[in-house]
CSV table of C-alpha atoms in Angstrom, one decimal:
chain,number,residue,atom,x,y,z
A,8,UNK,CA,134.1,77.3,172.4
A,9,UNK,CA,134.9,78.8,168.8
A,10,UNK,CA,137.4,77.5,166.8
A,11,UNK,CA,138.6,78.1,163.0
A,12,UNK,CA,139.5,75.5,160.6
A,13,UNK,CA,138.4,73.2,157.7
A,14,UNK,CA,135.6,71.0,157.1
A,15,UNK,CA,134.1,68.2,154.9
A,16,UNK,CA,130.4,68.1,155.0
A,17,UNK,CA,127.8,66.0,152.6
A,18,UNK,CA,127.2,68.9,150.3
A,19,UNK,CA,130.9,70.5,150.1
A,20,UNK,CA,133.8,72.0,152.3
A,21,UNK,CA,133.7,75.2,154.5
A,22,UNK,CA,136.8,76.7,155.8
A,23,UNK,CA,136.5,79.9,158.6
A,24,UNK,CA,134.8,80.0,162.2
A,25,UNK,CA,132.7,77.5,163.8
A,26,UNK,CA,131.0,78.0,167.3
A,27,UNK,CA,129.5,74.5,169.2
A,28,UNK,CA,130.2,72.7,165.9
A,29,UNK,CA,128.1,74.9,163.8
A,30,UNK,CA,129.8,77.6,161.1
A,31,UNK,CA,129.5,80.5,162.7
A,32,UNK,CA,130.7,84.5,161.7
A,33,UNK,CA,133.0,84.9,158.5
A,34,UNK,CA,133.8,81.6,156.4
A,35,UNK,CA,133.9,80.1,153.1
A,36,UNK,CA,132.0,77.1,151.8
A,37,UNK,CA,132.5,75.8,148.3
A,38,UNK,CA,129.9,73.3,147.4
A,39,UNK,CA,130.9,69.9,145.3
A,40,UNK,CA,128.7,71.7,142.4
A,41,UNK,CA,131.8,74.6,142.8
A,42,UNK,CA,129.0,76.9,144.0
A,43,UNK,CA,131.1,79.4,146.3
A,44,UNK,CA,129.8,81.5,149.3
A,45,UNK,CA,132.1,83.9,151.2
A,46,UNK,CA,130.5,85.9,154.1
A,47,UNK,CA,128.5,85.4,157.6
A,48,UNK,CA,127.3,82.5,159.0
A,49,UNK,CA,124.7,82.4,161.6
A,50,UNK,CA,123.1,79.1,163.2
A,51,UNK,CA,125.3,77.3,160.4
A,52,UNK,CA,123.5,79.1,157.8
A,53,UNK,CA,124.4,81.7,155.1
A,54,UNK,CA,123.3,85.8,157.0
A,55,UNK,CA,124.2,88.7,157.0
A,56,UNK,CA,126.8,90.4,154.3
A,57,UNK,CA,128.2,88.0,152.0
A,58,UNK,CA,128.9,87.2,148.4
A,59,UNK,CA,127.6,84.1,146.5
A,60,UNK,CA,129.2,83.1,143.1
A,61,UNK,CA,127.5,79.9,141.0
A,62,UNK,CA,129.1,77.3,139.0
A,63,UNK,CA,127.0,78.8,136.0
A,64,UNK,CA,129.2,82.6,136.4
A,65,UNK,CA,125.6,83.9,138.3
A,66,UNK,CA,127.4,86.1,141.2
A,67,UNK,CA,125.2,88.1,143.8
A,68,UNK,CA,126.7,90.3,146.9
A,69,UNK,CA,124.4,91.6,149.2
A,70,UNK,CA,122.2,90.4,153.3
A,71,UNK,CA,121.5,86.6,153.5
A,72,UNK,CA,119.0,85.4,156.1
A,73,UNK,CA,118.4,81.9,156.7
A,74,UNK,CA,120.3,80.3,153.9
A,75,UNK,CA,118.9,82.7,151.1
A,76,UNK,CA,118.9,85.9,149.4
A,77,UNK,CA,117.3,88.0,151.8
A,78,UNK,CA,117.4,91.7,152.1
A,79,UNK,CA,119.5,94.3,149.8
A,80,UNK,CA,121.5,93.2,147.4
A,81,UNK,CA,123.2,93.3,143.4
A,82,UNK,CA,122.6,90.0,141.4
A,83,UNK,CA,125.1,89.9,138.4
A,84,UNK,CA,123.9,87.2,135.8
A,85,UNK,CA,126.5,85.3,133.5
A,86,UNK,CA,125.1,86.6,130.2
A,87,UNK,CA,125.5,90.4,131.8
A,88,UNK,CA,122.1,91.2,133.2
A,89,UNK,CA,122.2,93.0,136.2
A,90,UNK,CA,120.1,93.4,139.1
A,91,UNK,CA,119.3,95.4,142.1
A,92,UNK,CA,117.2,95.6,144.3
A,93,UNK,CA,115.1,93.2,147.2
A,94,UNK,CA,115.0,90.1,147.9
A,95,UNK,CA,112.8,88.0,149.8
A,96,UNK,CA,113.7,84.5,150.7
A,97,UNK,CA,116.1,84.0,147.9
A,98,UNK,CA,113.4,85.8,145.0
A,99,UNK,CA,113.5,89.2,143.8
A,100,UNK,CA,111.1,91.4,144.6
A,101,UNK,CA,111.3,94.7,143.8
A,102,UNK,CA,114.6,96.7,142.3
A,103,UNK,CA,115.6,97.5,138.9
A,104,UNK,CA,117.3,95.0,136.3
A,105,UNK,CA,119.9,96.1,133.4
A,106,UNK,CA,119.9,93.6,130.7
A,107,UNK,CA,123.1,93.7,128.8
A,108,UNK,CA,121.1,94.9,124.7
A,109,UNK,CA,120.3,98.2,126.7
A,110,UNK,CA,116.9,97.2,128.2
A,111,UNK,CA,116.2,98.4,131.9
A,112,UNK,CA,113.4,97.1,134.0
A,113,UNK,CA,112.3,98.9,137.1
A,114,UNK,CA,109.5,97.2,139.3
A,115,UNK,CA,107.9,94.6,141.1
A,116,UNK,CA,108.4,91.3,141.0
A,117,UNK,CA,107.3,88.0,141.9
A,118,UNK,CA,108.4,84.6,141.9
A,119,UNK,CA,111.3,86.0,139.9
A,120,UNK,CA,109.2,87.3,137.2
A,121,UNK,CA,108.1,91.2,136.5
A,122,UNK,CA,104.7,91.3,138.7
A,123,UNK,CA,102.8,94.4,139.3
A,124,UNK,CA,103.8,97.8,138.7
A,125,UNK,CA,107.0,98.0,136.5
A,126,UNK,CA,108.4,100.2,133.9
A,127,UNK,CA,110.2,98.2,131.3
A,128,UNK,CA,112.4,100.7,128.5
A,129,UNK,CA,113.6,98.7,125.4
A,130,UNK,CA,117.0,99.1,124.6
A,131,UNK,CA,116.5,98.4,120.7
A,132,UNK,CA,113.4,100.3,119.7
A,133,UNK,CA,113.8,102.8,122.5
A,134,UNK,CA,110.0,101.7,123.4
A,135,UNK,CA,108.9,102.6,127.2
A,136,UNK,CA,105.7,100.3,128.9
A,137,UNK,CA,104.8,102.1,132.3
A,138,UNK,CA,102.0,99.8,134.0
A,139,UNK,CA,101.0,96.8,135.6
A,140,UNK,CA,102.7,93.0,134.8
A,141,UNK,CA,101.9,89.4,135.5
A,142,UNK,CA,104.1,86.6,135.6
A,143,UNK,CA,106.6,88.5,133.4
A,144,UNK,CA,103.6,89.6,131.0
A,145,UNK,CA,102.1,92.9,130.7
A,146,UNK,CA,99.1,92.6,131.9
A,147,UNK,CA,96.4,95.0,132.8
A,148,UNK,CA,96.7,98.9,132.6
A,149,UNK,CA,99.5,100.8,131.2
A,150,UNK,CA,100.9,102.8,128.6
A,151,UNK,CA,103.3,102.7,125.7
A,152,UNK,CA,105.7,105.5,124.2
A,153,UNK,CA,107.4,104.7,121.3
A,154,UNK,CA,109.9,105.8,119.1
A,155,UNK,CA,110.5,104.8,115.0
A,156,UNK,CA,107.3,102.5,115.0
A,157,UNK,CA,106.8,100.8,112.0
A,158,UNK,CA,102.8,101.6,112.5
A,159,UNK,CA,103.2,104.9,113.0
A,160,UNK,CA,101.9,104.5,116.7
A,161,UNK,CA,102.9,106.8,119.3
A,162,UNK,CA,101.5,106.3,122.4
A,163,UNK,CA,99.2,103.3,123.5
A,164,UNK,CA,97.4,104.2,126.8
A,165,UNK,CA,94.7,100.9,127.9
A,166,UNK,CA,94.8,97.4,129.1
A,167,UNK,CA,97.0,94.4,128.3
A,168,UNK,CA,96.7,90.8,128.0
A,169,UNK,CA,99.7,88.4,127.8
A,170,UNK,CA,102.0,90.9,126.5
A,171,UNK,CA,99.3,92.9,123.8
A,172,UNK,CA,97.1,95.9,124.1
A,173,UNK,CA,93.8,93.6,124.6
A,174,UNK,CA,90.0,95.6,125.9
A,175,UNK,CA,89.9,98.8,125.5
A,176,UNK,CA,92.3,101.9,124.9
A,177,UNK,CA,93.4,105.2,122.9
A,178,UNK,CA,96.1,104.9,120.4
A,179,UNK,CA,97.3,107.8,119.4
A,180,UNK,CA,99.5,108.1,115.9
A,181,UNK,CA,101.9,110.3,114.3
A,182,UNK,CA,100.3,112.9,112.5
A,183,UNK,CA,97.9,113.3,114.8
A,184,UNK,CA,95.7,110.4,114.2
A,185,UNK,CA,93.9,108.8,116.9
A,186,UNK,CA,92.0,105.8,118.1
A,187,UNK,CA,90.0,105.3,120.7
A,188,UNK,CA,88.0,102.1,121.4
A,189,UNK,CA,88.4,98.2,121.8
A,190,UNK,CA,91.7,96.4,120.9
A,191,UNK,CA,92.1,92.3,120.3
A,192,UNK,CA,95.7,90.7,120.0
A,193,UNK,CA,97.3,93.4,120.0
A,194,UNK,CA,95.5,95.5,117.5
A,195,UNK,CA,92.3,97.7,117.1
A,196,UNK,CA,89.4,94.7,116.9
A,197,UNK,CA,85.9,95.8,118.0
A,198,UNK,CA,84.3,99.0,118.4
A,199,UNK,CA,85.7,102.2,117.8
A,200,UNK,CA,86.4,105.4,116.7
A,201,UNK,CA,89.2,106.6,114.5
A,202,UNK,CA,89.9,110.8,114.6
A,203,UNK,CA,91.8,111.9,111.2
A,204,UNK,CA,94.7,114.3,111.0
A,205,UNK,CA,92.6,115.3,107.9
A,206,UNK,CA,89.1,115.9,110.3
A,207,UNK,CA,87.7,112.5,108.9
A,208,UNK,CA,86.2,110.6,111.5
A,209,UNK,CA,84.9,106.8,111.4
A,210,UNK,CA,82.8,105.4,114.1
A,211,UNK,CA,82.3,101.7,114.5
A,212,UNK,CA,83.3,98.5,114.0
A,213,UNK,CA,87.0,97.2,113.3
A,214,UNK,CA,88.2,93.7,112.7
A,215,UNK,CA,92.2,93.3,113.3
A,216,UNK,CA,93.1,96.4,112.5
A,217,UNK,CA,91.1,97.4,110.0
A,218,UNK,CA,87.3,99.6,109.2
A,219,UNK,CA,85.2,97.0,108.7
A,220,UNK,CA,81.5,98.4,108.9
A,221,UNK,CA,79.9,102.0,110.5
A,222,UNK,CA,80.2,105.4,109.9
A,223,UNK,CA,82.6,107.8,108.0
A,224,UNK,CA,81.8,111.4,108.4
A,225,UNK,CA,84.3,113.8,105.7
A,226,UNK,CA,85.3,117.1,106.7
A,227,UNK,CA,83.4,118.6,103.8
A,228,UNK,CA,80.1,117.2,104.9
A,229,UNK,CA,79.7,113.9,102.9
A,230,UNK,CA,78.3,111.1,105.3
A,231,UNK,CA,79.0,107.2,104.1
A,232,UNK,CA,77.3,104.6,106.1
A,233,UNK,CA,78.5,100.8,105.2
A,234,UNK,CA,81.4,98.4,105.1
A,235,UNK,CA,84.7,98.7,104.3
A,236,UNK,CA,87.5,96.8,103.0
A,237,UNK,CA,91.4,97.7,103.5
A,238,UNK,CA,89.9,101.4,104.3
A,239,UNK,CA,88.0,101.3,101.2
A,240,UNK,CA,84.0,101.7,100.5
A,241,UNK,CA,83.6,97.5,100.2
A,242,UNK,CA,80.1,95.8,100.0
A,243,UNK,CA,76.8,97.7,100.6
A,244,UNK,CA,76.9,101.1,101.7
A,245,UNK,CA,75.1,104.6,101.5
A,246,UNK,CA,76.4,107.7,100.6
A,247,UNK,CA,75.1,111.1,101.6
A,248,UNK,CA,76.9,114.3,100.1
A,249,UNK,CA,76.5,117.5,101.2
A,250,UNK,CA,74.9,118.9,97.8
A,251,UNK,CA,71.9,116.1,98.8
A,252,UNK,CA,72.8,113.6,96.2
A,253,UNK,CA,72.4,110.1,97.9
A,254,UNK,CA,73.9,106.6,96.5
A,255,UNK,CA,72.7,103.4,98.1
A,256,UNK,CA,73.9,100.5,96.9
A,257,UNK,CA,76.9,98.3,96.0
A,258,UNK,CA,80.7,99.6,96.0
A,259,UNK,CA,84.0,98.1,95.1
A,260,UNK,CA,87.4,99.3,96.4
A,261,UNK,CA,86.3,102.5,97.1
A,262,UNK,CA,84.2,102.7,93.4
A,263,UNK,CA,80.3,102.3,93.4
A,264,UNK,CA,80.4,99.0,91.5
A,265,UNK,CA,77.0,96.7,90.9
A,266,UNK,CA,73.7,97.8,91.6
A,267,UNK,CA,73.1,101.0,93.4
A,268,UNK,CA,70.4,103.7,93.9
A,269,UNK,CA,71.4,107.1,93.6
A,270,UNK,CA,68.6,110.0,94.2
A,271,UNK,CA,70.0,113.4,92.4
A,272,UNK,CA,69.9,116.9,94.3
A,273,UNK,CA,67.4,118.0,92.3
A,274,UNK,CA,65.2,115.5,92.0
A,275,UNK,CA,66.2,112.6,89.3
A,276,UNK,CA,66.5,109.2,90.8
A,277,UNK,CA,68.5,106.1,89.0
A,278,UNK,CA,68.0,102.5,90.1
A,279,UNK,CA,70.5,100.3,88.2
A,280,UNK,CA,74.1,98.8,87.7
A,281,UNK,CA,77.6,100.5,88.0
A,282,UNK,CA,81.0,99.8,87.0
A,283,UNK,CA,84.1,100.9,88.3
A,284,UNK,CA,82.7,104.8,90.3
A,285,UNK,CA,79.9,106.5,89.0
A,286,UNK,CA,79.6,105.8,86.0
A,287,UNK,CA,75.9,103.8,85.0
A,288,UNK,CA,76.2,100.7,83.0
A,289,UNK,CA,73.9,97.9,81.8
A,290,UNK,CA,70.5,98.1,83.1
A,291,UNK,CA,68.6,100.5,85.0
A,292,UNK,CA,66.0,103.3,85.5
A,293,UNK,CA,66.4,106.6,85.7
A,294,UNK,CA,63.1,108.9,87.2
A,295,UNK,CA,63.5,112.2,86.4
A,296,UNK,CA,62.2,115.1,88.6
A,297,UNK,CA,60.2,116.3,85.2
A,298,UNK,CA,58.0,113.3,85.1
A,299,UNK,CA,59.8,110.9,83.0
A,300,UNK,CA,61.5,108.0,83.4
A,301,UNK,CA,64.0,106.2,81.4
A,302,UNK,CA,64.1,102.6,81.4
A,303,UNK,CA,67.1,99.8,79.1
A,304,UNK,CA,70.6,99.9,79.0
A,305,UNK,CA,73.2,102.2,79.7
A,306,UNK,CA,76.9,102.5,78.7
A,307,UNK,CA,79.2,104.9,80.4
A,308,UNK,CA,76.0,107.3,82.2
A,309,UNK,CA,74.8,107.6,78.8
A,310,UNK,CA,71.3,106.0,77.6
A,311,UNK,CA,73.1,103.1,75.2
A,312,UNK,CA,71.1,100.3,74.0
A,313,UNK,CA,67.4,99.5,73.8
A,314,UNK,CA,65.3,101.6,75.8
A,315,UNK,CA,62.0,103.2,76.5
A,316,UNK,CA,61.3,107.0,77.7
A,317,UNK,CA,58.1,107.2,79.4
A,318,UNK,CA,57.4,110.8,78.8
A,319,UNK,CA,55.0,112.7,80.3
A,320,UNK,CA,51.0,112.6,80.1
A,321,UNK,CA,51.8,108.3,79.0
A,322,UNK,CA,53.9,109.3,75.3
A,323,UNK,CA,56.9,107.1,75.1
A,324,UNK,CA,59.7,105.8,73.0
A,325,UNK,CA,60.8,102.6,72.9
A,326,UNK,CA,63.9,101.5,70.8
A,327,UNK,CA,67.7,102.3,70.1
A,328,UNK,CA,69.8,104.6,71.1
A,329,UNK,CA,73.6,105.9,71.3
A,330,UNK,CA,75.5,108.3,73.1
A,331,UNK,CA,72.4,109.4,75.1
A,332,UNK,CA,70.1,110.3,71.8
A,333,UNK,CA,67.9,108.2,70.0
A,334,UNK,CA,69.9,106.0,67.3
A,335,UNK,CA,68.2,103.3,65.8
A,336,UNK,CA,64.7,101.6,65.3
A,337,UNK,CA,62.1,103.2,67.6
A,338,UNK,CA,58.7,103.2,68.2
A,339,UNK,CA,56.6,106.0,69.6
A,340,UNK,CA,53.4,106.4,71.1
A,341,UNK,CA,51.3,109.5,71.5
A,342,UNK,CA,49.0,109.5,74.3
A,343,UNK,CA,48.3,113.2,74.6
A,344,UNK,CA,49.3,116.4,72.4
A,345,UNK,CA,51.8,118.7,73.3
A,346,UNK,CA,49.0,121.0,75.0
A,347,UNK,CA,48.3,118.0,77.1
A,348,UNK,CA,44.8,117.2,75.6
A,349,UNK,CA,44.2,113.2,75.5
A,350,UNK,CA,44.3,111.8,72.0
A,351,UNK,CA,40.7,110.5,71.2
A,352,UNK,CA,43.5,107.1,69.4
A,353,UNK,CA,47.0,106.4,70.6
A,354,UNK,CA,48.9,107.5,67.5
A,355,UNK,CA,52.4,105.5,67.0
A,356,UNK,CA,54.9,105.6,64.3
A,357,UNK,CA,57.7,102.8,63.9
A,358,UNK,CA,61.0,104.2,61.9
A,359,UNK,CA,64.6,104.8,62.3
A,360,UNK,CA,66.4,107.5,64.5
A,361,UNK,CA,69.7,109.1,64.4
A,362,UNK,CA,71.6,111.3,66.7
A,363,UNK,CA,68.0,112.0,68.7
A,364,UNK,CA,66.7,113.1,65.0
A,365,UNK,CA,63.7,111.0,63.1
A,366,UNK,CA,64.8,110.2,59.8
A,367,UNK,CA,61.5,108.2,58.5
A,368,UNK,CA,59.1,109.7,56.8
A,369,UNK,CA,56.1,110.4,58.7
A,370,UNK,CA,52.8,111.9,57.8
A,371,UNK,CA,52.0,115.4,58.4
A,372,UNK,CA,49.5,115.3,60.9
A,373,UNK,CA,52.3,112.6,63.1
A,374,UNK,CA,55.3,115.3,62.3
A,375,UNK,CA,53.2,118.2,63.7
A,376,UNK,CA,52.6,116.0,66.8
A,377,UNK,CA,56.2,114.9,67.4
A,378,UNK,CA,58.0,118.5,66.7
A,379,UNK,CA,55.4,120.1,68.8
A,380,UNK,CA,56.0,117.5,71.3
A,381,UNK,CA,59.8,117.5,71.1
A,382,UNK,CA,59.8,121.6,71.2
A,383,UNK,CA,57.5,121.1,74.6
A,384,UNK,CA,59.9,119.1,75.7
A,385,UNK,CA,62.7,120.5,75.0
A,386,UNK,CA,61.7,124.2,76.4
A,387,UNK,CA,60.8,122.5,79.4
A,388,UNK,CA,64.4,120.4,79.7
A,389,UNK,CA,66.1,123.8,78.9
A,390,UNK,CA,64.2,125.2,81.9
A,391,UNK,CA,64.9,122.5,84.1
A,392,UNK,CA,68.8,122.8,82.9
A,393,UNK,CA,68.3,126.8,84.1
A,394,UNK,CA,66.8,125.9,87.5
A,395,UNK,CA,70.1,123.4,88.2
A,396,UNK,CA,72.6,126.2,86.9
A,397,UNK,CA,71.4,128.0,89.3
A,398,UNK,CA,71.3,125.7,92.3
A,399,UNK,CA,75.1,124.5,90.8
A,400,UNK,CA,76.3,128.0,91.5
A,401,UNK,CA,76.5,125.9,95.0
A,402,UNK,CA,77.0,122.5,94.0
A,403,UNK,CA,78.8,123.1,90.9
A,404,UNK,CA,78.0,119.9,89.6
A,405,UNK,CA,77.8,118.6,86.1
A,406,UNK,CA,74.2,118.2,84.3
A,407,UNK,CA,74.4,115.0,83.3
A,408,UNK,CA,75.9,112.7,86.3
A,409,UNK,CA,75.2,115.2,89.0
A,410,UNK,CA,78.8,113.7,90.7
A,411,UNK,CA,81.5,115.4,89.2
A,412,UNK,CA,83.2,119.1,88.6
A,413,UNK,CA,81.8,121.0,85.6
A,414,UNK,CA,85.4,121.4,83.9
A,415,UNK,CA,84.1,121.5,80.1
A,416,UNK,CA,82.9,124.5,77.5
A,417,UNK,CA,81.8,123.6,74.2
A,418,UNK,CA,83.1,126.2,72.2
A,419,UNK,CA,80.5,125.9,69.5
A,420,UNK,CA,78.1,127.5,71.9
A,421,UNK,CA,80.0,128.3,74.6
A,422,UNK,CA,78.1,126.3,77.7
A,423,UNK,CA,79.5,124.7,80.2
A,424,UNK,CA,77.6,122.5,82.4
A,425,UNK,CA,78.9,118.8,82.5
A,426,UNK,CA,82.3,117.2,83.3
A,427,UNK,CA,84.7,115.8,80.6
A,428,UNK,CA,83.8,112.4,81.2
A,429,UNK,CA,80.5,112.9,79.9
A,430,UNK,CA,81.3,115.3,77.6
A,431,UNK,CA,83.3,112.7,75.5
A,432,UNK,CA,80.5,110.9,74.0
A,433,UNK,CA,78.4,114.1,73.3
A,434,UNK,CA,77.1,115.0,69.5
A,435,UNK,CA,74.6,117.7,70.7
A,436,UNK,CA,74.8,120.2,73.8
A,437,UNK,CA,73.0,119.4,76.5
A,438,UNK,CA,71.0,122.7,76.7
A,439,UNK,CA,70.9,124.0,73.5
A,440,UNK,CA,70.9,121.0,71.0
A,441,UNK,CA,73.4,122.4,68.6
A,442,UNK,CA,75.6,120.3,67.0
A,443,UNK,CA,79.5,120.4,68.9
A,444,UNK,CA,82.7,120.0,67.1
A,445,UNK,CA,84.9,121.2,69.9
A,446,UNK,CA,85.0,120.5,73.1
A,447,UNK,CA,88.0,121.5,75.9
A,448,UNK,CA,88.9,120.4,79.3
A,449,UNK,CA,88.8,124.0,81.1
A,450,UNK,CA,88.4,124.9,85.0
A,451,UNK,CA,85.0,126.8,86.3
A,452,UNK,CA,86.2,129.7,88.3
């Protein structure tokens, strides 16, 4: 027989129908934890349509079966989350969740938490994740859009690990950066390649977000082969232009800094120290496509310091010099004459230079020898100079460091074949050895 009424039971007090002493059909039943649950009973349990408010605030309305959540329904949280969707034995499992910042969750779930495939759109930084979750994480597969990143990124499309693009994906960046490769933490970490909105491209390793050592290939040709350091040249590398020159050696945020190797276009090769980009200083030896080599101290890519020219054929000149010219006490030694006939005696004369110029007496026979020498020399140097100006009409490079823009005349003769860097230090010009009292910063057309 059915009957409706009130009754006091160990866990709280129902009120509506009861069939055989069971609740049964529409009732109430406020638990002694004020819990509340208006709806069906079945079998003295909560199914069917019915609504169940918490003590917490936590309401839900929606199908009960055998005590629980179970079925469709709308789970409205105290702090103003909301969600519907499935239930399964009093868990969600799939539906879509509206947290009250903005954020929107639509998915699967298990054991409560986000679990499988689920699109979760940010509320704050507008930021969309469409892809596979576990245990509330992102986990697995998927792909980020988002919008006023402070990295710059704009889409993440790869696999996830506790939250963090982890294994391997393509990042793609404003401006049309891109990377493609292996991620750690969150960030690029392993190997990679990074595609330039400029054309640049760098293929190889990365440590948390950052070049660390491979390959950078320019858009104008030049080829650097090393390690890096905050997206600088760091460490040992080589660089390979596209005019041929070739630097192997040390470098220092971005600079070649320390001892290097650089082999010139045309055939001179230095071995020494830099400081601070290209410019030689300290020790080092410079082989020269002519035949001679120059071997002491530098200052600035001039020759500075004691020295020795090993000229061709054995002469040499060991000593002082300035500015690229001997300056100083020297000592030469003649091995052959300027026709290139071996001395019968090694003729050598100690005295004191200035500006490339002996000024010690010498005896005839030893001045005929050196200004024949030094006219053989220089004739042959000019001629070397005219064979790079016209390889340079490619290159355009200046004479004397063979890395930077000619951009200098000398107006006393009107040549222009180095950069103003190394022009500053010059008393004579570099092809035709006449004295300069003006120089100016111009642009080669």
């Amino acid at each position: 027989m059915g009957a409706c009424g009130s009754i006091t039971e160990t866990d709280g007090n129902y009120r509506g129908k009861r069939v055989s002493g069971k609740k049964q059909g529409h009732g109430q039943f406020v638990f002694h934890n004020r819990d509340e649950y208006v709806g069906n009973f079945e079998n003295d349990v909560f199914s069917g349509a019915g609504q169940l408010t918490t003590a917490n605030g936590d309401v839900y309305v929606g199908d009960f079966a055998h005590g629980e959540k179970h079925g469709n329904g709308t789970l409205t949280y105290r702090n103003g989350d909301v969600f519907e969707g499935r239930f399964k034995l009093g868990k969600r499992t799939a539906g879509v969740v509206t947290f009250k910042n903005g954020s929107k969750y639509d998915g699967k779930f298990r054991r409560n938490a986000f679990h499988g495939e689920g699109t979760l759109s940010d509320g704050k930084s507008h930021e969309v994740y469409v892809g596979r979750w576990k245990n509330g994480h992102r986990s697995g597969k998927g792909t980020v859009v988002y919008q006023d990143d402070h990295k710059n990124r704009l889409r993440f499309e790869g696999t996830f690990k506790a939250d963090l693009q982890h294994g391997h994906g393509v990042l793609i960046y404003e401006h049309d950066d891109r990377y493609e490769g292996e991620f750690r933490n969150g960030v690029p970490h392993g190997d990679g390649v990074h595609f330039f909105s400029s054309g640049d491209t760098f293929k190889g390793e990365f440590r948390a977000d950052e070049m660390n050592r491979g390959i950078y290939t320019y858009t104008n040709g030049n080829v650097y082969e090393g390690h890096f350091k905050a997206a600088n040249h760091h460490g040992y590398g080589v660089l390979k232009t596209q005019d041929g020159l070739v630097y192997e050696g040390q470098w220092r945020k971005g600079q070649r800094h320390g001892p290097g190797k650089v082999t010139y276009p045309f055939g001179d090769c230095f071995e020494g120290d830099f400081h601070h980009g290209s410019r030689k200083n300290g020790p080092g030896k410079m082989t020269y496509a002519n035949g001679e080599i120059y071997d002491g101290e530098w200052l600035n890519d001039q020759r500075h310091g004691i020295g020795t020219l090993h000229m061709k054929f054995g002469n040499k000149y060991t000593g002082s010099w300035e500015n690229n010219l001997q300056d100083g006490f020297g000592e030469i030694e003649w091995h052959v004459d300027a026709s290139g006939h071996q001395l019968d005696e090694v003729e050598v004369f100690k005295g004191q230079w200035k500006e490339g110029e002996c000024c010690s007496n010498m005896s005839l026979r030893l001045a005929a020898l050196y200004l024949a020498a030094e006219n053989a020399r220089r004739a042959e140097h000019n001629s070397s100079i005219a064979i790079k100006e016209l390889d340079r009409t490619r290159s355009n490079l200046c004479t004397i460091c063979n890395l930077n823009v000619i951009n200098t005349m000398f107006l006393d003769c009107a040549h222009c074949i180095c950069c103003f860097e190394c022009s500053k230090n010059l008393k004579k010009c570099f092809r035709c050895h006449q004295p300069l009292s003006r120089i100016i910063k111009t642009f080669r057309v």
